[in-house]
mmCIF file of C-alpha atoms in Angstrom:
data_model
loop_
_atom_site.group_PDB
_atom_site.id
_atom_site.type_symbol
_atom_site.label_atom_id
_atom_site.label_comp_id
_atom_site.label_asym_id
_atom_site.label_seq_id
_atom_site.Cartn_x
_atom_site.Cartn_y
_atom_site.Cartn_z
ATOM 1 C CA UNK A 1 139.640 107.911 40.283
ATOM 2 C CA UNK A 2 141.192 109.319 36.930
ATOM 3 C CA UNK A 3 141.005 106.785 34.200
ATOM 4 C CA UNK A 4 145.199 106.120 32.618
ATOM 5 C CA UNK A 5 146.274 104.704 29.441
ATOM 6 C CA UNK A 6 150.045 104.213 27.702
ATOM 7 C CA UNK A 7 149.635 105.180 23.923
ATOM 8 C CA UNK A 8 153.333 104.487 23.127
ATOM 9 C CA UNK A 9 155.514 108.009 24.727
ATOM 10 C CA UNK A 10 151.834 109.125 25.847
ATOM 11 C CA UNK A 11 149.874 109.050 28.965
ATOM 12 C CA UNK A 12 145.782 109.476 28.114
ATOM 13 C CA UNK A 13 143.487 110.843 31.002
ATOM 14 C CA UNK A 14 140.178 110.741 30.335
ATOM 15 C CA UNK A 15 139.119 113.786 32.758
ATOM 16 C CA UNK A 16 136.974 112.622 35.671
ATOM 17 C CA UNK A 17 133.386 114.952 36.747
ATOM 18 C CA UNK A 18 135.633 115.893 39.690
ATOM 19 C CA UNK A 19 137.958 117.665 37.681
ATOM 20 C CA UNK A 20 135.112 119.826 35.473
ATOM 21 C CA UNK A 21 136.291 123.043 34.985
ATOM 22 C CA UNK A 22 139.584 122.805 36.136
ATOM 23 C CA UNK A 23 142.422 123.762 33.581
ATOM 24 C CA UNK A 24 145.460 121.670 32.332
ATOM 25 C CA UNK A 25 147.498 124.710 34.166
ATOM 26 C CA UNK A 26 145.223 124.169 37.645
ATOM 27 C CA UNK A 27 146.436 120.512 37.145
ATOM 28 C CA UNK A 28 149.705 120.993 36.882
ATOM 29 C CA UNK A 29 150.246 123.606 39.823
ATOM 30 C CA UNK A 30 147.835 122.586 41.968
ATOM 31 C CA UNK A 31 146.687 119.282 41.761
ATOM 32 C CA UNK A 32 150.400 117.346 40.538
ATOM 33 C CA UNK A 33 152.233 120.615 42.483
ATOM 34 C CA UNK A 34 154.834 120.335 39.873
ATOM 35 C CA UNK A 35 158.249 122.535 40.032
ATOM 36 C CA UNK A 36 158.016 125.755 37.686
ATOM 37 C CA UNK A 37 160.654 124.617 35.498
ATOM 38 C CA UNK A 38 159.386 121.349 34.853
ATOM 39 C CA UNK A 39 156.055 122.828 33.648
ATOM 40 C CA UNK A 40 157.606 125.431 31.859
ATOM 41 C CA UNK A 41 159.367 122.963 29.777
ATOM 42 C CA UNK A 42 156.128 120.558 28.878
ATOM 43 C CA UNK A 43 154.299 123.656 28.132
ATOM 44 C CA UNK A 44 157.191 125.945 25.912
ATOM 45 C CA UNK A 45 157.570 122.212 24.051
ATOM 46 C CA UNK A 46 153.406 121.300 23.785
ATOM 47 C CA UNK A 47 153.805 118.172 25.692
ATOM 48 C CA UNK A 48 149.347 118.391 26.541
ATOM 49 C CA UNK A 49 146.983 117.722 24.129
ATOM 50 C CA UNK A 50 143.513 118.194 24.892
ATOM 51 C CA UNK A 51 141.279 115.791 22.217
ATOM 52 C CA UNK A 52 144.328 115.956 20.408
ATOM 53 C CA UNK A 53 144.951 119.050 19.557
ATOM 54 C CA UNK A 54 147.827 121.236 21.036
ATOM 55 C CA UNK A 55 146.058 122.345 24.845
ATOM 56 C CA UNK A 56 145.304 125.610 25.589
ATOM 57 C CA UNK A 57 146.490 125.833 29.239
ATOM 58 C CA UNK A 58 144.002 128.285 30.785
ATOM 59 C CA UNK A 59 140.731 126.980 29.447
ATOM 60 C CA UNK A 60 138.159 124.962 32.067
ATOM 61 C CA UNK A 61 138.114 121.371 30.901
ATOM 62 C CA UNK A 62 135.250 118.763 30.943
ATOM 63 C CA UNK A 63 134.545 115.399 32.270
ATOM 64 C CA UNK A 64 135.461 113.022 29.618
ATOM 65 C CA UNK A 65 137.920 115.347 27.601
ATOM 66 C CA UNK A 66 140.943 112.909 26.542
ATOM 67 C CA UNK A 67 144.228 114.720 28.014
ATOM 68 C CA UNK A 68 147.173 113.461 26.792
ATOM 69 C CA UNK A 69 150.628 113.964 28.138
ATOM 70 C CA UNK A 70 154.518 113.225 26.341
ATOM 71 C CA UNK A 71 155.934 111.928 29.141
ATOM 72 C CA UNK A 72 157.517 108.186 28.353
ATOM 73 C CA UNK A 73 160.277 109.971 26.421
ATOM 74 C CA UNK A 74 163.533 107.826 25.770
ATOM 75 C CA UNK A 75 166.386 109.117 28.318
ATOM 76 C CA UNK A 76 169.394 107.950 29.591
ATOM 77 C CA UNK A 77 169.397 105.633 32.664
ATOM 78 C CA UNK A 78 171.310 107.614 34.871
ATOM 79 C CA UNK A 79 172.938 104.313 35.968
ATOM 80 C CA UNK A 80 174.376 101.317 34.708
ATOM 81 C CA UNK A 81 172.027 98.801 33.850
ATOM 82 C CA UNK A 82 173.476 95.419 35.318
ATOM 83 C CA UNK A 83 171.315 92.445 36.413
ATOM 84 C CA UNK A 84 170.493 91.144 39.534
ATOM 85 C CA UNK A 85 167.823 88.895 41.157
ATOM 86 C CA UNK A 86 164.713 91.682 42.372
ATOM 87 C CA UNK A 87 161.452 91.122 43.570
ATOM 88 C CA UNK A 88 158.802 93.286 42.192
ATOM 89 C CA UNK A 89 156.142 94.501 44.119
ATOM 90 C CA UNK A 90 154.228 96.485 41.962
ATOM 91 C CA UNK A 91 155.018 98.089 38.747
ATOM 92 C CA UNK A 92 152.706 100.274 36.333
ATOM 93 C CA UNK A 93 153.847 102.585 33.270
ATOM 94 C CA UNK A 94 154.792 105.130 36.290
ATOM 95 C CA UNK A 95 155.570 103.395 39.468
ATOM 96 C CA UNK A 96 158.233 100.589 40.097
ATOM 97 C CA UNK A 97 158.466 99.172 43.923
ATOM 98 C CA UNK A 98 160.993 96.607 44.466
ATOM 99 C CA UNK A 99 162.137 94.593 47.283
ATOM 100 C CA UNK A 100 165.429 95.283 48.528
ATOM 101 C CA UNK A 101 167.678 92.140 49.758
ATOM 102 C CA UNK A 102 170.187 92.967 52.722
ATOM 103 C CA UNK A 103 173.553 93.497 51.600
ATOM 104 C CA UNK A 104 173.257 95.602 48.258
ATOM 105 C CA UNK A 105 172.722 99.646 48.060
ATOM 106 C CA UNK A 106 169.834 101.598 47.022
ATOM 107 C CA UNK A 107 171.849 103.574 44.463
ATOM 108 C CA UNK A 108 175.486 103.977 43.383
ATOM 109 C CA UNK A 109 177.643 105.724 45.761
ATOM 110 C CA UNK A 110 180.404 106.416 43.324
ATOM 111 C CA UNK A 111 180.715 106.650 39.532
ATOM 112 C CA UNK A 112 181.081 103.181 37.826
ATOM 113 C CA UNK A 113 179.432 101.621 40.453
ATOM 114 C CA UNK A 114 176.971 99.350 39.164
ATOM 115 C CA UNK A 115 175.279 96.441 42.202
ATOM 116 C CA UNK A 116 172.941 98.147 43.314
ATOM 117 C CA UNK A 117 168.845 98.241 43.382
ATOM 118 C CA UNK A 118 169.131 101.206 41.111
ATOM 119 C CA UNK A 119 171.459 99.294 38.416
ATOM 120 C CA UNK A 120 169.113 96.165 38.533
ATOM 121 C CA UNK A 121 166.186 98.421 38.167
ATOM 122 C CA UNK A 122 167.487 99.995 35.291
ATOM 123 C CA UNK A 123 168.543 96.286 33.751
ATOM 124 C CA UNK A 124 164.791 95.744 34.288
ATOM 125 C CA UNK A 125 163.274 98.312 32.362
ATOM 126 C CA UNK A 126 165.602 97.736 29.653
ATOM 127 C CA UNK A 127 164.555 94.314 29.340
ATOM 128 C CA UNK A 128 161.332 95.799 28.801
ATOM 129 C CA UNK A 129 162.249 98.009 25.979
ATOM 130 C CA UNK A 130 161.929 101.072 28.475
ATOM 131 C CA UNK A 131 165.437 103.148 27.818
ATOM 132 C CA UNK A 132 164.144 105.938 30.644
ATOM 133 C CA UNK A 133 165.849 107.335 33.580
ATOM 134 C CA UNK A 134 165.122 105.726 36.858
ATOM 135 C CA UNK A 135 164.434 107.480 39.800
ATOM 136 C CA UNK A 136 164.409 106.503 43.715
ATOM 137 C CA UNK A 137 162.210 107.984 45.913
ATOM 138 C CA UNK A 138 163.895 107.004 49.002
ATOM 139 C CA UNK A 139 166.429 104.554 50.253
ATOM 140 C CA UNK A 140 166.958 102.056 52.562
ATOM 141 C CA UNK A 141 170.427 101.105 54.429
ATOM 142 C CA UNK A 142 173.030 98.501 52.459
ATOM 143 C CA UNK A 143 171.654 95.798 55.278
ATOM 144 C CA UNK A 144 168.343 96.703 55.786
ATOM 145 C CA UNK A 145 165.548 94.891 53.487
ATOM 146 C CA UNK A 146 162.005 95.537 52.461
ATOM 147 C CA UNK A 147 159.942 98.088 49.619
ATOM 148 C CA UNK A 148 161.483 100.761 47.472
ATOM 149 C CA UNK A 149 159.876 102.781 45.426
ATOM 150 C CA UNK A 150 161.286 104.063 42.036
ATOM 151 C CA UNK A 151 159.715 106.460 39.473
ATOM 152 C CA UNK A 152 159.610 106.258 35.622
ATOM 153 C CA UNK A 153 159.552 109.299 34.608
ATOM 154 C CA UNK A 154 160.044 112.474 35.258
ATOM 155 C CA UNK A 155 156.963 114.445 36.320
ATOM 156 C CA UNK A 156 156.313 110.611 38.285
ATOM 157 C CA UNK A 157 159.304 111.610 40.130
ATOM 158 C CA UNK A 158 158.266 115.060 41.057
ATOM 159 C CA UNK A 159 154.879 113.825 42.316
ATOM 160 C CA UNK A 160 156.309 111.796 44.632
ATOM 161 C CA UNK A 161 159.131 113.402 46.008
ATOM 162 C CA UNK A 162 156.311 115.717 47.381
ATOM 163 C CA UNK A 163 153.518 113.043 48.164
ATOM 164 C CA UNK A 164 156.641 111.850 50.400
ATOM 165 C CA UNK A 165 157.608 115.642 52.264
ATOM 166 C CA UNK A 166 153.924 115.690 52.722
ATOM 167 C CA UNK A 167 153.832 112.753 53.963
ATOM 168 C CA UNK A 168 151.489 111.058 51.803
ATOM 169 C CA UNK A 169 153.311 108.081 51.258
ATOM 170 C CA UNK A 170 153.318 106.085 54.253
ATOM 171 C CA UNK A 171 156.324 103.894 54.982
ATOM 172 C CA UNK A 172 156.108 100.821 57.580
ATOM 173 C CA UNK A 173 159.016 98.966 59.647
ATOM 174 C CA UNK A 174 159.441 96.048 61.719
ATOM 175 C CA UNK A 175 162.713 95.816 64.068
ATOM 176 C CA UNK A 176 163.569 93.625 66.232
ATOM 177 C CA UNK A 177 165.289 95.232 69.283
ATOM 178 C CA UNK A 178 167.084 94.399 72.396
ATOM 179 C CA UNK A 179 165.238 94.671 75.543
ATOM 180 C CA UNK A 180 161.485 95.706 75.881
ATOM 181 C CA UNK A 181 160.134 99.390 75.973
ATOM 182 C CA UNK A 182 158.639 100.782 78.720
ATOM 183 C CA UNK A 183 155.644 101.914 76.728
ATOM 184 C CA UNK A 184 153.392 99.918 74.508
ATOM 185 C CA UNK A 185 153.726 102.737 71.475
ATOM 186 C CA UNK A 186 154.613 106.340 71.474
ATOM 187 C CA UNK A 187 157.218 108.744 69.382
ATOM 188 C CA UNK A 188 160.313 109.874 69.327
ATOM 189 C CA UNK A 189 160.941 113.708 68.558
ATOM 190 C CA UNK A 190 165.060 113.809 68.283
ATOM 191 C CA UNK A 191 167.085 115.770 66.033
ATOM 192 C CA UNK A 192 169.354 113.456 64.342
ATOM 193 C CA UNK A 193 173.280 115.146 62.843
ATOM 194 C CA UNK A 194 176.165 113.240 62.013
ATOM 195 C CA UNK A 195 178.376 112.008 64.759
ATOM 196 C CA UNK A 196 181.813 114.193 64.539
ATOM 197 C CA UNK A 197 184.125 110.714 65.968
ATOM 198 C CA UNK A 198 182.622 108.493 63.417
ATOM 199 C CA UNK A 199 182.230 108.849 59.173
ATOM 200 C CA UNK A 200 179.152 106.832 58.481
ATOM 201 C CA UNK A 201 177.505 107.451 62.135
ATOM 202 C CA UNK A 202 175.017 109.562 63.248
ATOM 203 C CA UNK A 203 173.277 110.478 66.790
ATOM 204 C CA UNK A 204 170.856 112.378 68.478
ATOM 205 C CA UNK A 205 171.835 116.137 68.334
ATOM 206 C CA UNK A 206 170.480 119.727 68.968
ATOM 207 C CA UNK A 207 171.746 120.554 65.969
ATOM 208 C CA UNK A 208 170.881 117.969 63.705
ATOM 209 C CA UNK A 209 167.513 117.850 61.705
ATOM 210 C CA UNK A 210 163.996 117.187 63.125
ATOM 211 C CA UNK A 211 163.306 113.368 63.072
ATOM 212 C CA UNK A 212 159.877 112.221 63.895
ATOM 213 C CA UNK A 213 159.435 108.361 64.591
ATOM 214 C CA UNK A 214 156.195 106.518 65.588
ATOM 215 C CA UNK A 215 156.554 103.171 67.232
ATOM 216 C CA UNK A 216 154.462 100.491 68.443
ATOM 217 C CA UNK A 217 155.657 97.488 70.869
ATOM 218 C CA UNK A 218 154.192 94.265 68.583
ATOM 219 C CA UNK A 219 155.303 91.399 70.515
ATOM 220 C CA UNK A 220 157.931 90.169 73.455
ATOM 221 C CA UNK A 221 160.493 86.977 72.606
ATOM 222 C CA UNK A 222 161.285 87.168 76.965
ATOM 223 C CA UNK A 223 164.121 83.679 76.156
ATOM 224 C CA UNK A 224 166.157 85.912 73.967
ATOM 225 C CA UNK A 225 165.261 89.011 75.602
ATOM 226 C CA UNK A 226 163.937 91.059 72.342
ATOM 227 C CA UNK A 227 160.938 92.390 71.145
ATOM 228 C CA UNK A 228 159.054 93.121 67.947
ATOM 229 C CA UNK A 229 158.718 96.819 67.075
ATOM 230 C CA UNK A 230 156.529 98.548 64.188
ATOM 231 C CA UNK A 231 157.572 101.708 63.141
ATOM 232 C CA UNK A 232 155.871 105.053 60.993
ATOM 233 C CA UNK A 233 158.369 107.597 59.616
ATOM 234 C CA UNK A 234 157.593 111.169 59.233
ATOM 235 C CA UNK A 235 161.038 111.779 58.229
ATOM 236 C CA UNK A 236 163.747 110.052 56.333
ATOM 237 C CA UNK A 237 167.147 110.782 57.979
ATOM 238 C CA UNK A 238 169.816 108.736 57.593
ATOM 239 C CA UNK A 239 169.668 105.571 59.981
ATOM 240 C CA UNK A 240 166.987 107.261 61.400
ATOM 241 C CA UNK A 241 165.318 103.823 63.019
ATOM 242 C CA UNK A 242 168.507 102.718 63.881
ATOM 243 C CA UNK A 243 169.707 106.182 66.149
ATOM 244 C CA UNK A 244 165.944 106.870 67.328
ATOM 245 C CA UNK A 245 165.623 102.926 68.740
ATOM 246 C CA UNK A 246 169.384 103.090 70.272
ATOM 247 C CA UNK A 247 168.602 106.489 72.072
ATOM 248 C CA UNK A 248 165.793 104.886 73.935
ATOM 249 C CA UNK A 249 168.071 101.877 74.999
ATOM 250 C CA UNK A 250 166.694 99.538 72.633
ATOM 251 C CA UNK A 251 169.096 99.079 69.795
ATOM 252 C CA UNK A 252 168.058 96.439 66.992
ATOM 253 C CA UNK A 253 169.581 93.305 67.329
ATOM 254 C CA UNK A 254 172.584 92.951 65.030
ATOM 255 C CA UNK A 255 173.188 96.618 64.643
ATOM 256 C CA UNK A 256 176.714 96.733 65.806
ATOM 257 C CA UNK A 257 177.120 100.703 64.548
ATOM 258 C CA UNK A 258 174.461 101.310 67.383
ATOM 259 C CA UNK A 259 174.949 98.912 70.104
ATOM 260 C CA UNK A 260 173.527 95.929 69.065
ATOM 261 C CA UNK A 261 174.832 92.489 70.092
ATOM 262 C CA UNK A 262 175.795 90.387 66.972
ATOM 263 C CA UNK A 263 173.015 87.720 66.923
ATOM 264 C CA UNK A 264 172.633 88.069 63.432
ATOM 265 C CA UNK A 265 174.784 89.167 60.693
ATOM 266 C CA UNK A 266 172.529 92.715 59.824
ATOM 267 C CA UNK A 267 170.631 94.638 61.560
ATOM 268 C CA UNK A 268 167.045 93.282 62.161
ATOM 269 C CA UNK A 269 164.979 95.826 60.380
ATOM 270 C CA UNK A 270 162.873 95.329 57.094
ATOM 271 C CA UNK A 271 160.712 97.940 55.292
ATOM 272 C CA UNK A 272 157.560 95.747 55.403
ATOM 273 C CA UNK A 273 155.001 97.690 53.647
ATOM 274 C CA UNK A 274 154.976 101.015 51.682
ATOM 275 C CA UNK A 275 151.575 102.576 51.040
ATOM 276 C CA UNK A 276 151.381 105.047 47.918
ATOM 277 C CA UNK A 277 148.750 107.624 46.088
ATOM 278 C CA UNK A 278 149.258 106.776 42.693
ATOM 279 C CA UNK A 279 150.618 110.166 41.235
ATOM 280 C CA UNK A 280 148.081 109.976 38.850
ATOM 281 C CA UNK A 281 144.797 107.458 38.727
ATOM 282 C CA UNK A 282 144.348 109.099 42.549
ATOM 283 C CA UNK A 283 144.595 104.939 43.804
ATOM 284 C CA UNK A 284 146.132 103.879 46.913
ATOM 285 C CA UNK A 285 148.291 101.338 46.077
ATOM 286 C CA UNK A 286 149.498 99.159 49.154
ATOM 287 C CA UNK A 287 152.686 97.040 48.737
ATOM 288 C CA UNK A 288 153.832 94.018 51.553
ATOM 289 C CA UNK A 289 157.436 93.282 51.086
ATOM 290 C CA UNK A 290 158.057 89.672 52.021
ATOM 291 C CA UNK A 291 161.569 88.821 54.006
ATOM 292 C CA UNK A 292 164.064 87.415 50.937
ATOM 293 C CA UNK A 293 166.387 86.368 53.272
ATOM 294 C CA UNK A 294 167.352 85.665 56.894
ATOM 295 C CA UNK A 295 164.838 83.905 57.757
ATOM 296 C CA UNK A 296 165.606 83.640 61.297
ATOM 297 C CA UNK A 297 165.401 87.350 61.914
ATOM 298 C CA UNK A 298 161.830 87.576 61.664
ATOM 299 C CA UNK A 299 161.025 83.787 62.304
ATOM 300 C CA UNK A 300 157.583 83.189 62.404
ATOM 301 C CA UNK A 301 156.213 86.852 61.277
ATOM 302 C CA UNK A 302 154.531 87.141 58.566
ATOM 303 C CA UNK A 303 154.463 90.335 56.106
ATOM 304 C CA UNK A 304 150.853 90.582 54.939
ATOM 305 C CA UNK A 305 149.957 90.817 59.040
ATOM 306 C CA UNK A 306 151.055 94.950 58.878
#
């Protein structure tokens, strides 16, 4: 664990005896895996201080040096801030995760555009006194719920967009679907591409890009004739869930797009909980996303149980 602290546009590191003898460079590259150009710019403008004086990038550091990093610079927003109701999951000087209702978009689709998660997470951190950009790290559909993760700053950002290609940052869904699978768990390996008759659809195609879903059968509602699916993502293709679950006959319940009948007015699928490697203390951070609304979708289930 590497010991954090906010000294106003700061970050302090105290360095931990695991990191003796690694250099600020070694950090950057190896540990972080930062892009070129991002380190080129903290380094060219002396953005690491090593006991507080300007670091020397190549020279083997020791436990309990105090690194200290400019990286809670003002910036703009990159959206609108505009307020709206939000749940937060978690929140440190790096990490914001947030709990998506149904019915709102992750980010603006179009210029001006200023409802969605990312304009209420901006109004957030502006109440704060925080004027920096806000970043997603992935999305979620306009209907479906659950935990989204945003990023602070900027080298936050670039941690995590590749703790998530890695796979590092482990996302977790509940559906409910129509029928019940054959098997009790298993994946499905399906390219996903968009669907040429349809503008917002997509399906299972040769041509489309690998998609990697893990499921598990959870539990069987035989009345209504539904089940209770948990799913893993590998990937993050659009309505990846939503295509994967149809092409094995089991569309979610609501999902019209994909053949779902309309017992409820969305499709029954919530991001329930999003584990995360803190891009920088080296925690694991775990985050349940309770169900904010339509409560009859997943009647009975409870969030903290996944």
């Amino acid at each position: 664990m590497v010991k954090i602290q906010r000294f106003g546009e700061w970050c302090e590191m105290i360095v931990p005896p695991h990191w003796e003898g690694y250099t600020v460079d070694f950090i950057f590259r190896t540990i972080w895996e930062a892009p070129k150009k991002q380190i080129h710019t903290i380094r060219v403008n002396k953005q690491v201080l090593i006991n507080n004086e300007p670091a020397n990038w190549a020279k083997p550091l020791h436990s309990g040096d105090k690194l200290r990093f400019h990286f809670f610079q003002e910036a703009e927003f990159g959206v609108i801030p505009s307020y709206s109701e939000i749940e937060v999951l978690f929140e440190d000087d790096h990490l914001l995760v947030l709990n998506k209702p149904a019915g709102m978009d992750t980010h603006p689709n179009s210029p001006g555009q200023s409802n969605t998660l990312a304009n209420a997470a901006a109004f957030h951190l502006q109440m704060q006194g925080e004027n920096r950009s806000i970043k997603h790290i992935h999305r979620l559909d306009r209907d479906t719920t659950g935990a989204i993760l945003f990023a602070k700053h900027p080298m936050a950002g670039s941690i995590l967009d590749k703790k998530l290609e890695e796979r590092a940052i482990k996302r977790t869904y509940i559906a409910l679907v129509h029928g019940t699978p054959t098997k009790a768990k298993g994946t499905i390996r399906e390219p996903i591409g968009r669907d040429r008759h349809h503008p917002t659809r997509r399906r299972v195609s040769p041509k489309g890009q690998p998609a990697v879903t893990h499921f598990e059968l959870i539990k069987t509602y035989k009345r209504e004739n539904l089940s209770l699916i948990k799913c893993r993502l590998d990937t993050g293709r659009t309505h990846q869930i939503r295509v994967h679950l149809s092409h094995m006959g089991h569309p979610l319940a609501g999902d019209l797009l994909y053949g779902g009948k309309p017992i409820f007015s969305r499709q029954a699928l919530h991001a329930v909980k999003l584990e995360i490697p803190h891009p920088f203390s080296e925690e694991f951070i775990v985050c349940h996303a309770p169900f904010l609304d339509h409560p009859e979708i997943f009647k009975g289930i409870d969030a903290y149980e996944f």
